[in-house]
Amino acid sequence: MAYYAIGIGGTGAKCIESLIHLCAAGLMPEPAREQAKELHVMFVDPDQGNGTLDRAQRVLQEYSTCRRVAAGGIDLFKTPVTVAVPDVWSPFAQETDPKLEDFYEHNTLESTTPNVAHLFDVLFSHQERDTPLGKGFRGHPAIGAAVLADTVDFGSVEPWMTLRSKVAQDAQSGEQAKIILFGSIFGGTGASGLPTIARLIKKELAKSKVTANYEISAVTMLPYFSFEQKNDDEMRAQAENFLINTQAALKYYARPYYLDVFDSLYVLGDHVLSPLGPSLRKLRDSGDQIDPKGGKDQLNEPHFLELYAALAAIDFFKAVSAKGVNMIARKEKGVHAWYDVPPVFRRTELLDKLDQLTRFAFAYDCTYFPTLESIATRGRPFRAPWYLNLFEGDDFVELSESLKNELLKMRDYIRDFLAWEASLQSTAKEVEMQLFNINTFAIKTTIDAKETYVLRNPDGFLVEEFANLLLPKGTQNPFALSNLWERMSDAKIDDVQARGVGRFINVLYQQCKTERYFESPTFGKEDSHAQ
Amino acid sequence: MKYVRDISSIILIAGVMVLFNVFVTAPYLYDVVSGAPSKIERWLETYKGWSIYLTGTSLVSALLWYVLSQWFFKLNYWAKSGKRPVWSLLIAPPLLVTAIGIVLTPAAKEGMWLVYFFYFVSALIPYYLGTALFSPSSFKYAPVGSQLLRRWW
Amino acid sequence: MVATSRRKMIGICDLPTLKRLFTFFLFLVWGVVLTSCSKQVTWPPPPLHSAEFLEDKSIQIQADIYYDATLSMQGFTKPGIATAYAQVLNELEGSITSGWASSVVRFYRFGTKIKELKGRDHLLAITPKFFTDKELLQETLMSTVIDSAKTQHLTVIVTDLFLNNADVTQLVNKLRDKFLARGFAVGIIGVQSEFAGTVYDVGINRDQFEYAGQRPFYVLAVGKHRDIENFYLTLQARILNRLSDTHFLLLSSYFSSAMPTFENGQITLKTDIDEVENIFPHDVIDHRVEQLRIKSKHQSSQIGFSLSRTSLRYAMALNPSAIETELSMRMVGSVNGKDSLVLCDNAAELLTVNGFGLTDSSLQFMLSFNNNENLSEGVYVIQQVVRPKPHVDLMPTWISDWDMDITKLPSWKADTKDFDGQKTLNLKKFAFEMWQTIIQTQSPEILHLFYYLRKE
């Protein structure tokens, strides 16, 4: 069985990003690395300059590089993730400045089939026909549906060809293929892409005589964010139209004809629309104002609901023909905590793994990477016994080279991971989030009159809080990071699959494991799920 | 328990050093040293006494190093790792007591260089082996040469 | 999977700890070979001999006081009862009774024969009529006194000790046979007293001279050294201190209150030789013995000592030129499977003692080991005995001063006023022969020490 994830539009890309982070934490269904099934990822977005897409692509690339480190049988990066080629498919791949009327060759229609041309004029306003679509469908799903239906070609266009053949191969070999699509229901690309692409996939597989051993699911995101509106004449997504669009879309999905496409459907939303600010990553570059029409300016911060979307995907991957309608809700209106998270896993497993990866990232960024840099430049390796044991032992590692390659990529990934967590904690400003103790590695700042969080410099991390990186805080142990160093100094590795830098990664990841949630007196007893 | 084991081992090393001085080096020096200002046996009692003081000082330094590195030096900040200068500084008390011992030990006409050598051995070996073999994990390679000793096993 | 540490629990230690401790113990292995395993030879201290101990004064005393009742003594009584003679005689009994807790005193007078003085008759000894017993007047036969004296008693003889050569010899022989040979001592208290009378038996022709003036008489005491000393000290305190010219000489084999040993001694010099303590068996202490060690590589060795001594008052005054040292060396060897001492013939070329110094409170000397290469490895027992040389005059000056120069007899005959009545005939001869006799019979020792030497 293989997993397929298609992110449609900017929201789809953010969901994919969250899913990748959960893959990094080892939360995909298979218990062990050698049993891990491949996750095949692709993006559908006419707006290839989408900043959110950039971020997802970057995280994917970092993930792939980090996974190539032979870190043994640990859960970290255990899932092999393959990216479609090309990783982003746009219906306007060949077009530089596509417009709908150009796409349908309106001028030709007027001369050859004027009736069709007139129908076209009725269905689409002049603005809709004339607006460049290079940055997406501008919150007009009708445009998107029309374009996508005409451009998705499983026969001659990549990555659709490969998708079809891989799914068909899985299905025909008896392996069950699971395909999940992510997209928003209120925007342009996602709203148009989700049902359209799903239907096209199903039709194509039927043509290939593949009717069993595969499932299609979708995570549709209801409105959960808003942004500052620019008042001009340009066609753009309108935040105030999100709910109306959502209502219309849900009516569409409610019809059996359209719902039957999916084997399961996840619908996620929040009653509070979080105003989005500039993403953490962007802040390292410049302070551009968000422009909701898309492009590089569409750098929407990660939102906790995307974590839910990723959990939904894992639930789909894990579930064996799930039936019925399940609903989730928050226990308290203005608060969001871990007990509100749906029980995709045993509760402790999700938190254990996230905590472990968070500790790993924290320790790596503030302690271990700087130590390795110091050793590479100033020597004196005796300062770090774990370095001597793991880097200069039987499997000698050329440190300065590793610092330019694997170790650097790992640091890039874990900083993106920490930034993602900081965003999850801070984005939903109308809700008191109790997920991550981000003050330990991020600091609140104001950019363009908007409050946001930036990652601290590694030497500014609040190291005394290392034991409490997830909320709620547990037992205080201000020397937990020091204790980690001590355990690292003693740690030996007998995982023969771990080699080179992977030995260090393996050991550090293992030593970051915690089981504190077993000890938590309150956690595990709260069950906010209503049937 | 780990620290109980380590501290016990450090004390054991010092104890063995004392026994070594009393039962091995003292009889050896009996044959080597000549021209002592008093009877050889009494002179050797002085030697034994000083060697015990030196080993005791060495033990105190080794235990102090252990206590500091196990319970006081915290490595929440990686830049505070290493502590080799502290380890080096803690050699000073045994060396100082060695110097005092050398000065206060009545000189014999022959064999005194060997006596001084054993003084240094009494002062340095318990400290060195106690710290090189049994330093707490975070600082186990702070003692010079401990990388070879501890990684060898 | 990662293990925090490899743990194989063995009791309370895990394998890494045991390995680390093993590393340490490897360091010890090389040290074990440093020590040799050979068994060291030991030898016990030498036996004690009684001559080393000066017996304390008797707890109770029986004293026999003999008064010379011949006419030569009458002159001491004629000046009256205030003379030194009278005063001394009056204190003799008291010196005995007060000098001991328990005492019995008997008095005798002698001349040709001995008669006991009963009751208070001895009080008449200071009067001229004491010397009118014709049975005693003729000769002063001190030899009879010696014959009748009891060795367990303190014998006190009051006489002018005016002896001719034959008398000296006879008396000395008598004293030798009965007392000196048994280790007893002789004390000579000399007192100058007023005299007015006749001095008889001067010279071989037994001339006599009328003399008035100071003339010495003597209180001889024969017995144990400490008894004689105590008698003298008591007499001195009671009367002699008030008299102008008195002297005392104690002839015995003792020179110091205890034989000097290495206890409280000091090493004044040490060259290529070591003091050790392991030649004796374990925990044995004997301050007479100095344990030493010499190594093969040293050609010669020297060690100098300064030992404490407390010289006895009134004993013979010693000087370094009047003493001689006897050294003997024996090697501990195995004879018929048993350890025993074998005499070394070459001791004289291997050992010398020199640099001898002697004062009332200390004694210094240096022991030299020459030609150590001729000394084979092993344990040696060396005995050092220091004795006064025979035939050396160690008499105090008063003996010479009080000794009569008989060569002046013709001048005295020519003019009797020149007669030197303050002197005693053959006093020096008597004292010297007494001393020689003590040397011959008692072999007095100034020092008796041992050295146990281990040659490696």
PDB file of C-alpha atoms in Angstrom, chain B:
ATOM      1  CA  MET B   1      23.756   4.452  42.004  1.00  0.00           C
ATOM      2  CA  LYS B   2      26.197   5.432  39.305  1.00  0.00           C
ATOM      3  CA  TYR B   3      27.754   8.069  41.474  1.00  0.00           C
ATOM      4  CA  VAL B   4      28.000   5.642  44.370  1.00  0.00           C
ATOM      5  CA  ARG B   5      29.891   3.299  42.127  1.00  0.00           C
ATOM      6  CA  ASP B   6      32.180   6.021  40.822  1.00  0.00           C
ATOM      7  CA  ILE B   7      32.939   7.531  44.198  1.00  0.00           C
ATOM      8  CA  SER B   8      33.576   4.107  45.667  1.00  0.00           C
ATOM      9  CA  SER B   9      35.958   3.352  42.835  1.00  0.00           C
ATOM     10  CA  ILE B  10      37.848   6.593  43.329  1.00  0.00           C
ATOM     11  CA  ILE B  11      38.196   5.873  47.023  1.00  0.00           C
ATOM     12  CA  LEU B  12      39.243   2.327  46.229  1.00  0.00           C
ATOM     13  CA  ILE B  13      41.992   3.571  43.926  1.00  0.00           C
ATOM     14  CA  ALA B  14      43.286   5.826  46.669  1.00  0.00           C
ATOM     15  CA  GLY B  15      43.118   2.969  49.142  1.00  0.00           C
ATOM     16  CA  VAL B  16      45.065   0.708  46.866  1.00  0.00           C
ATOM     17  CA  MET B  17      47.604   3.455  46.373  1.00  0.00           C
ATOM     18  CA  VAL B  18      48.093   3.679  50.123  1.00  0.00           C
ATOM     19  CA  LEU B  19      48.531  -0.066  50.378  1.00  0.00           C
ATOM     20  CA  PHE B  20      50.905   0.010  47.460  1.00  0.00           C
ATOM     21  CA  ASN B  21      53.010   2.630  49.170  1.00  0.00           C
ATOM     22  CA  VAL B  22      53.045   0.797  52.460  1.00  0.00           C
ATOM     23  CA  PHE B  23      53.635  -2.705  51.167  1.00  0.00           C
ATOM     24  CA  VAL B  24      55.456  -2.238  47.890  1.00  0.00           C
ATOM     25  CA  THR B  25      57.277   1.067  47.560  1.00  0.00           C
ATOM     26  CA  ALA B  26      58.295   1.343  51.211  1.00  0.00           C
ATOM     27  CA  PRO B  27      60.045  -2.045  51.212  1.00  0.00           C
ATOM     28  CA  TYR B  28      61.599  -1.156  47.891  1.00  0.00           C
ATOM     29  CA  LEU B  29      62.854   2.155  49.221  1.00  0.00           C
ATOM     30  CA  TYR B  30      64.232   0.382  52.263  1.00  0.00           C
ATOM     31  CA  ASP B  31      66.749  -1.243  49.990  1.00  0.00           C
ATOM     32  CA  VAL B  32      67.377   1.787  47.850  1.00  0.00           C
ATOM     33  CA  VAL B  33      67.578   4.685  50.274  1.00  0.00           C
ATOM     34  CA  SER B  34      70.794   5.178  52.184  1.00  0.00           C
ATOM     35  CA  GLY B  35      72.191   7.827  54.477  1.00  0.00           C
ATOM     36  CA  ALA B  36      68.919   8.730  56.087  1.00  0.00           C
ATOM     37  CA  PRO B  37      69.265  11.081  59.075  1.00  0.00           C
ATOM     38  CA  SER B  38      67.507   8.594  61.347  1.00  0.00           C
ATOM     39  CA  LYS B  39      66.935   4.890  61.402  1.00  0.00           C
ATOM     40  CA  ILE B  40      65.757   3.714  58.042  1.00  0.00           C
ATOM     41  CA  GLU B  41      62.567   2.211  59.419  1.00  0.00           C
ATOM     42  CA  ARG B  42      61.628   5.453  61.163  1.00  0.00           C
ATOM     43  CA  TRP B  43      62.582   7.432  58.146  1.00  0.00           C
ATOM     44  CA  LEU B  44      60.324   5.194  56.104  1.00  0.00           C
ATOM     45  CA  GLU B  45      57.501   5.919  58.524  1.00  0.00           C
ATOM     46  CA  THR B  46      57.946   9.554  57.579  1.00  0.00           C
ATOM     47  CA  TYR B  47      57.822   8.557  53.939  1.00  0.00           C
ATOM     48  CA  LYS B  48      54.718   6.469  54.485  1.00  0.00           C
ATOM     49  CA  GLY B  49      53.068   9.287  56.383  1.00  0.00           C
ATOM     50  CA  TRP B  50      53.711  11.778  53.634  1.00  0.00           C
ATOM     51  CA  SER B  51      52.663   9.365  50.938  1.00  0.00           C
ATOM     52  CA  ILE B  52      49.387   8.893  52.787  1.00  0.00           C
ATOM     53  CA  TYR B  53      48.908  12.653  53.068  1.00  0.00           C
ATOM     54  CA  LEU B  54      49.620  13.000  49.373  1.00  0.00           C
ATOM     55  CA  THR B  55      47.246  10.240  48.440  1.00  0.00           C
ATOM     56  CA  GLY B  56      44.652  11.772  50.735  1.00  0.00           C
ATOM     57  CA  THR B  57      45.045  15.163  49.101  1.00  0.00           C
ATOM     58  CA  SER B  58      44.848  13.524  45.713  1.00  0.00           C
ATOM     59  CA  LEU B  59      41.690  11.746  46.796  1.00  0.00           C
ATOM     60  CA  VAL B  60      40.138  14.959  48.075  1.00  0.00           C
ATOM     61  CA  SER B  61      40.906  16.679  44.789  1.00  0.00           C
ATOM     62  CA  ALA B  62      39.484  13.785  42.810  1.00  0.00           C
ATOM     63  CA  LEU B  63      36.323  13.733  44.915  1.00  0.00           C
ATOM     64  CA  LEU B  64      35.985  17.483  44.654  1.00  0.00           C
ATOM     65  CA  TRP B  65      36.277  17.218  40.893  1.00  0.00           C
ATOM     66  CA  TYR B  66      33.628  14.523  40.900  1.00  0.00           C
ATOM     67  CA  VAL B  67      31.245  16.506  43.088  1.00  0.00           C
ATOM     68  CA  LEU B  68      31.684  19.649  41.029  1.00  0.00           C
ATOM     69  CA  SER B  69      31.278  17.938  37.700  1.00  0.00           C
ATOM     70  CA  GLN B  70      28.394  15.751  38.775  1.00  0.00           C
ATOM     71  CA  TRP B  71      26.305  18.206  40.801  1.00  0.00           C
ATOM     72  CA  PHE B  72      27.508  21.739  40.246  1.00  0.00           C
ATOM     73  CA  PHE B  73      28.587  22.075  36.658  1.00  0.00           C
ATOM     74  CA  LYS B  74      25.408  22.066  34.643  1.00  0.00           C
ATOM     75  CA  LEU B  75      25.455  21.884  30.899  1.00  0.00           C
ATOM     76  CA  ASN B  76      22.314  23.724  29.941  1.00  0.00           C
ATOM     77  CA  TYR B  77      24.678  25.922  27.956  1.00  0.00           C
ATOM     78  CA  TRP B  78      27.059  24.007  25.707  1.00  0.00           C
ATOM     79  CA  ALA B  79      29.745  26.673  26.027  1.00  0.00           C
ATOM     80  CA  LYS B  80      30.185  25.617  29.640  1.00  0.00           C
ATOM     81  CA  SER B  81      31.354  22.167  28.654  1.00  0.00           C
ATOM     82  CA  GLY B  82      34.915  20.969  28.914  1.00  0.00           C
ATOM     83  CA  LYS B  83      36.111  22.271  32.262  1.00  0.00           C
ATOM     84  CA  ARG B  84      39.608  21.029  31.616  1.00  0.00           C
ATOM     85  CA  PRO B  85      41.103  24.127  33.269  1.00  0.00           C
ATOM     86  CA  VAL B  86      39.200  23.275  36.444  1.00  0.00           C
ATOM     87  CA  TRP B  87      40.486  19.735  36.289  1.00  0.00           C
ATOM     88  CA  SER B  88      43.991  21.038  35.765  1.00  0.00           C
ATOM     89  CA  LEU B  89      43.641  23.433  38.659  1.00  0.00           C
ATOM     90  CA  LEU B  90      42.604  20.680  41.012  1.00  0.00           C
ATOM     91  CA  ILE B  91      45.969  19.018  40.489  1.00  0.00           C
ATOM     92  CA  ALA B  92      47.478  21.971  42.323  1.00  0.00           C
ATOM     93  CA  PRO B  93      46.670  20.893  45.893  1.00  0.00           C
ATOM     94  CA  PRO B  94      48.342  17.484  45.543  1.00  0.00           C
ATOM     95  CA  LEU B  95      51.316  19.115  43.879  1.00  0.00           C
ATOM     96  CA  LEU B  96      51.508  21.711  46.603  1.00  0.00           C
ATOM     97  CA  VAL B  97      51.419  19.081  49.322  1.00  0.00           C
ATOM     98  CA  THR B  98      54.037  17.140  47.366  1.00  0.00           C
ATOM     99  CA  ALA B  99      56.296  20.163  47.424  1.00  0.00           C
ATOM    100  CA  ILE B 100      55.750  20.519  51.153  1.00  0.00           C
ATOM    101  CA  GLY B 101      56.442  16.833  51.610  1.00  0.00           C
ATOM    102  CA  ILE B 102      59.648  17.096  49.643  1.00  0.00           C
ATOM    103  CA  VAL B 103      60.787  20.005  51.763  1.00  0.00           C
ATOM    104  CA  LEU B 104      59.820  18.467  55.081  1.00  0.00           C
ATOM    105  CA  THR B 105      61.067  14.968  54.434  1.00  0.00           C
ATOM    106  CA  PRO B 106      64.534  14.670  55.931  1.00  0.00           C
ATOM    107  CA  ALA B 107      66.881  14.066  53.054  1.00  0.00           C
ATOM    108  CA  ALA B 108      68.809  10.860  52.806  1.00  0.00           C
ATOM    109  CA  LYS B 109      72.117  10.772  51.009  1.00  0.00           C
ATOM    110  CA  GLU B 110      70.958   8.314  48.377  1.00  0.00           C
ATOM    111  CA  GLY B 111      67.732   7.409  46.750  1.00  0.00           C
ATOM    112  CA  MET B 112      65.900  10.679  47.321  1.00  0.00           C
ATOM    113  CA  TRP B 113      65.029  11.119  43.651  1.00  0.00           C
ATOM    114  CA  LEU B 114      63.190   7.853  43.798  1.00  0.00           C
ATOM    115  CA  VAL B 115      61.433   9.018  46.935  1.00  0.00           C
ATOM    116  CA  TYR B 116      60.359  12.211  45.210  1.00  0.00           C
ATOM    117  CA  PHE B 117      59.220  10.178  42.236  1.00  0.00           C
ATOM    118  CA  PHE B 118      57.018   8.057  44.449  1.00  0.00           C
ATOM    119  CA  TYR B 119      55.695  11.169  46.125  1.00  0.00           C
ATOM    120  CA  PHE B 120      54.586  12.449  42.749  1.00  0.00           C
ATOM    121  CA  VAL B 121      53.134   9.059  41.933  1.00  0.00           C
ATOM    122  CA  SER B 122      51.206   9.037  45.228  1.00  0.00           C
ATOM    123  CA  ALA B 123      49.926  12.517  44.563  1.00  0.00           C
ATOM    124  CA  LEU B 124      49.077  12.228  40.912  1.00  0.00           C
ATOM    125  CA  ILE B 125      48.066   8.666  40.210  1.00  0.00           C
ATOM    126  CA  PRO B 126      44.962   8.540  42.443  1.00  0.00           C
ATOM    127  CA  TYR B 127      43.846  11.903  41.119  1.00  0.00           C
ATOM    128  CA  TYR B 128      44.601  11.086  37.528  1.00  0.00           C
ATOM    129  CA  LEU B 129      43.199   7.581  37.445  1.00  0.00           C
ATOM    130  CA  GLY B 130      40.289   8.507  39.664  1.00  0.00           C
ATOM    131  CA  THR B 131      39.305  11.317  37.335  1.00  0.00           C
ATOM    132  CA  ALA B 132      40.365   9.776  34.037  1.00  0.00           C
ATOM    133  CA  LEU B 133      38.463   6.568  34.689  1.00  0.00           C
ATOM    134  CA  PHE B 134      35.553   7.738  36.798  1.00  0.00           C
ATOM    135  CA  SER B 135      34.681  11.287  35.881  1.00  0.00           C
ATOM    136  CA  PRO B 136      30.957  11.815  35.399  1.00  0.00           C
ATOM    137  CA  SER B 137      29.760  11.227  31.877  1.00  0.00           C
ATOM    138  CA  SER B 138      29.454  14.852  30.834  1.00  0.00           C
ATOM    139  CA  PHE B 139      33.080  15.516  31.648  1.00  0.00           C
ATOM    140  CA  LYS B 140      34.584  12.132  31.184  1.00  0.00           C
ATOM    141  CA  TYR B 141      37.096  13.320  28.630  1.00  0.00           C
ATOM    142  CA  ALA B 142      38.096  16.478  30.468  1.00  0.00           C
ATOM    143  CA  PRO B 143      41.098  14.730  32.049  1.00  0.00           C
ATOM    144  CA  VAL B 144      43.959  14.702  29.594  1.00  0.00           C
ATOM    145  CA  GLY B 145      44.363  11.273  28.043  1.00  0.00           C
ATOM    146  CA  SER B 146      41.071   9.978  29.349  1.00  0.00           C
ATOM    147  CA  GLN B 147      39.805   9.627  25.813  1.00  0.00           C
ATOM    148  CA  LEU B 148      42.264   6.819  25.286  1.00  0.00           C
ATOM    149  CA  LEU B 149      41.666   5.172  28.636  1.00  0.00           C
ATOM    150  CA  ARG B 150      37.914   5.198  28.687  1.00  0.00           C
ATOM    151  CA  ARG B 151      37.245   4.631  25.029  1.00  0.00           C
ATOM    152  CA  TRP B 152      39.667   1.757  25.023  1.00  0.00           C
ATOM    153  CA  TRP B 153      37.223  -0.095  27.178  1.00  0.00           C
TER     154      TRP B 153
END
